[in-house]
Short mmCIF file of C-alpha atoms in Angstrom, two decimals:
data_model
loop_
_atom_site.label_atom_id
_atom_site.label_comp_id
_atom_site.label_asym_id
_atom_site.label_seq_id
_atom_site.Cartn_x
_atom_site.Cartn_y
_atom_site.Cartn_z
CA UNK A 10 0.00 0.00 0.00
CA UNK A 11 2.84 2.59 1.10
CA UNK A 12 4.46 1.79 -2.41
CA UNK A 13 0.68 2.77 -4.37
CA UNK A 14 0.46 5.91 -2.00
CA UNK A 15 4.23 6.91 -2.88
CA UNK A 16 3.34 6.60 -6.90
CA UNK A 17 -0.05 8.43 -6.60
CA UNK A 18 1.93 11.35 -4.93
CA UNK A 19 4.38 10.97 -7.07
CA UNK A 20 1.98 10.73 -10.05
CA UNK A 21 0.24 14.50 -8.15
CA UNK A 22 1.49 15.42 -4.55
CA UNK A 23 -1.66 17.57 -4.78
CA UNK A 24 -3.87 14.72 -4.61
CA UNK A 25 -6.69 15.08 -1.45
CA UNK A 26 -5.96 12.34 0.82
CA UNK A 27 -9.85 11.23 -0.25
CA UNK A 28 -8.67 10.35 -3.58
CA UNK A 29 -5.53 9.04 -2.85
CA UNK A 30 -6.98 6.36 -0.19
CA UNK A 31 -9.63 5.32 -2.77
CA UNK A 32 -6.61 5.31 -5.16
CA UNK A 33 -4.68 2.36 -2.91
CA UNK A 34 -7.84 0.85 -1.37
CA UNK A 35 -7.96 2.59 2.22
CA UNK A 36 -10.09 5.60 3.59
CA UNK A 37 -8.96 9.23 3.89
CA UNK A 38 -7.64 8.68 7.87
CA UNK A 39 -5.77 5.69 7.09
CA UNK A 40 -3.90 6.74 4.10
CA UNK A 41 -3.07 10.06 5.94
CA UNK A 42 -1.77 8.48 8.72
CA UNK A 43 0.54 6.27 6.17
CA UNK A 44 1.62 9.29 4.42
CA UNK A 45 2.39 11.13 7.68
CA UNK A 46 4.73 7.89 8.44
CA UNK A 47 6.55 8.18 5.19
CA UNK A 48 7.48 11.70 5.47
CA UNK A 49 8.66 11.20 9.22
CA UNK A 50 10.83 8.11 7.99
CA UNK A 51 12.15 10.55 5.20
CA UNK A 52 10.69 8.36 2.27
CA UNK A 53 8.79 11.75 1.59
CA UNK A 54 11.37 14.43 1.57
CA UNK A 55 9.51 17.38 0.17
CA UNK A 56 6.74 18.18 -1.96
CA UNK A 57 7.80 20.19 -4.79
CA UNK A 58 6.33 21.45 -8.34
CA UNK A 59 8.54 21.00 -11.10
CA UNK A 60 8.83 23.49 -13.28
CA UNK A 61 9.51 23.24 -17.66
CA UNK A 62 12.93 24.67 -17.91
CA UNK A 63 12.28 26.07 -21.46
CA UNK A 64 9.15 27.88 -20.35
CA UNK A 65 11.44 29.76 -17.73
CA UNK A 66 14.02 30.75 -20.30
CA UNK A 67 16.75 28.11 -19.71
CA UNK A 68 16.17 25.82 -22.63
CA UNK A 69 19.78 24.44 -22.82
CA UNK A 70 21.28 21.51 -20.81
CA UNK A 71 24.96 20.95 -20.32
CA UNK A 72 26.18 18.02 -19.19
CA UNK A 73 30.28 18.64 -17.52
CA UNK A 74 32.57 16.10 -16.93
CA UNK A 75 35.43 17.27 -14.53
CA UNK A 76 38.60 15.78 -13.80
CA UNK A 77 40.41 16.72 -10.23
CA UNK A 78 43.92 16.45 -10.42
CA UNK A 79 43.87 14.71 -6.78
CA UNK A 80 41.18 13.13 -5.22
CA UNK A 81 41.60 13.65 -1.29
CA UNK A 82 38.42 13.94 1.03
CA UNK A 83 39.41 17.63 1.47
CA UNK A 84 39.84 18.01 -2.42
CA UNK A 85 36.18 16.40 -2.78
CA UNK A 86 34.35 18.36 -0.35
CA UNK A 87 35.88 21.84 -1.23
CA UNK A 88 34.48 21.29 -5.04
CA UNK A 89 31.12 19.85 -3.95
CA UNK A 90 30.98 22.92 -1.54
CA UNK A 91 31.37 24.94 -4.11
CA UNK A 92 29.25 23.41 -6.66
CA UNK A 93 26.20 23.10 -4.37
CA UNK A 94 26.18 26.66 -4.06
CA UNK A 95 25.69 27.58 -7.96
CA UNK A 96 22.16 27.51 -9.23
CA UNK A 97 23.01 26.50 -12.40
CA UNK A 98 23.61 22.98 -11.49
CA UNK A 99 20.87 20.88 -10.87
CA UNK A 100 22.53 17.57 -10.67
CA UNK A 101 25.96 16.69 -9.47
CA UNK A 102 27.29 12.94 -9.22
CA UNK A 103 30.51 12.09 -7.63
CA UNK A 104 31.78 9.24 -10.36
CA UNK A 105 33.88 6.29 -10.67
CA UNK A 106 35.63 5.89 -13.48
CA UNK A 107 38.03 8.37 -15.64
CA UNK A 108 35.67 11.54 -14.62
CA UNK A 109 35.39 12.52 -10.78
CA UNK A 110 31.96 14.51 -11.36
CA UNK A 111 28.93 14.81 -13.89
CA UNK A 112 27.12 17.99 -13.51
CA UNK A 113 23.82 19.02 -15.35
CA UNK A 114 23.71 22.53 -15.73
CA UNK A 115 20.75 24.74 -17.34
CA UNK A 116 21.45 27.81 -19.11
CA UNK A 117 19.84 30.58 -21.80
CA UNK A 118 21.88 30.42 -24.02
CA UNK A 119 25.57 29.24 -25.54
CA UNK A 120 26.77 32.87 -24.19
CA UNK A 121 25.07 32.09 -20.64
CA UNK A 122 27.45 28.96 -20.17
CA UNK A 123 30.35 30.37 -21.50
CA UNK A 124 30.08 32.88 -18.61
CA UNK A 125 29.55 30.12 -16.22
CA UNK A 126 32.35 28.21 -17.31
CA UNK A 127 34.75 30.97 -17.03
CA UNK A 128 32.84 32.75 -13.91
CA UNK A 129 32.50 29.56 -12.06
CA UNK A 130 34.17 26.25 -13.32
CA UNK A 131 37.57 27.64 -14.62
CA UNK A 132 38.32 29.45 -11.49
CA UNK A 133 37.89 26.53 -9.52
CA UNK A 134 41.52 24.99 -8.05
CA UNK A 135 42.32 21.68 -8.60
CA UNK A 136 40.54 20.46 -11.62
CA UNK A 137 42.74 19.05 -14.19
CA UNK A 138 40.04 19.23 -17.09
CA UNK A 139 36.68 20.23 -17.96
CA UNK A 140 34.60 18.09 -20.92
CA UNK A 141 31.18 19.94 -21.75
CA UNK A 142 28.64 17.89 -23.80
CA UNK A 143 25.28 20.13 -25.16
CA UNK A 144 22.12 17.78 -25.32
CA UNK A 145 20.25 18.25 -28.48
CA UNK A 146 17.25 16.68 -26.81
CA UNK A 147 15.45 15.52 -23.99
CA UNK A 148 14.48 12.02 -24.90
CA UNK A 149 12.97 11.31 -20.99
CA UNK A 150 13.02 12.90 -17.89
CA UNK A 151 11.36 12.45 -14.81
CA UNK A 152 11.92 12.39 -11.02
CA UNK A 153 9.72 9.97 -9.89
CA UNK A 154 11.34 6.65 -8.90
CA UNK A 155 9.73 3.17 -9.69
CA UNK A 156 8.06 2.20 -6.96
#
């Protein structure tokens, strides 16, 4: 039942709790009391409306690749520090493999990331390279998980 409730709110975190219960089979008190659970577990971190990044102006998505030149805790968290402060990034993945991290960044405009890489990225110490891929298009996105 919690794994129903999690894809109706998922599916509309707007729902009423009346149409969510007689979504998974329970009444309204029930299936608030279950929801209630999941968000005090931290299944249910937020509830959050996602908005089209083309109808806001930022219709281009760059994915960057960088490459530390050492890879000590201290190294790691000074980067991530600084990357989780930039709003242009909406993703960042610490990697295995021959790339440390894989940033998403959104952008106006070709002009817009060039300022970003040269604001932002290039002025960051310790990265040994920078590999920036444009995506041509978006093919699937979502952020709800398959429960």
């Amino acid at each position: 039942i919690d794994r129903k409730i999690l894809a109706g709110l998922q599916s509309d975190s707007r729902i009423t709790m009346q149409a969510l219960g007689e979504a998974v089979g329970l009444s309204a008190s029930p299936c608030h009391r279950r929801v209630k659970l999941l968000e005090e577990r931290g299944v249910i971190r937020q509830y959050i409306a996602v908005v089209d990044q083309k109808s806001v102006g930022l219709p281009v998505s760059v994915f960057v690749s960088l490459k530390l030149e050492r890879q000590g805790e201290e190294d790691l968290e000074r980067i991530a520090r600084a990357i989780r402060g930039w709003r242009e990034v909406l993703e960042c993945y610490l990697m295995t493999g021959q790339r440390d991290y894989l940033l998403r960044v959104v952008v106006a405009d070709l002009a817009a990331y060039d300022q970003f890489l040269k604001s932002k990225l290039t002025r960051l110490k310790g990265i040994s390279s920078i590999e920036s891929s444009f995506a041509l298009d978006q093919v699937k996105y979502t952020i709800s998980l398959p429960v």
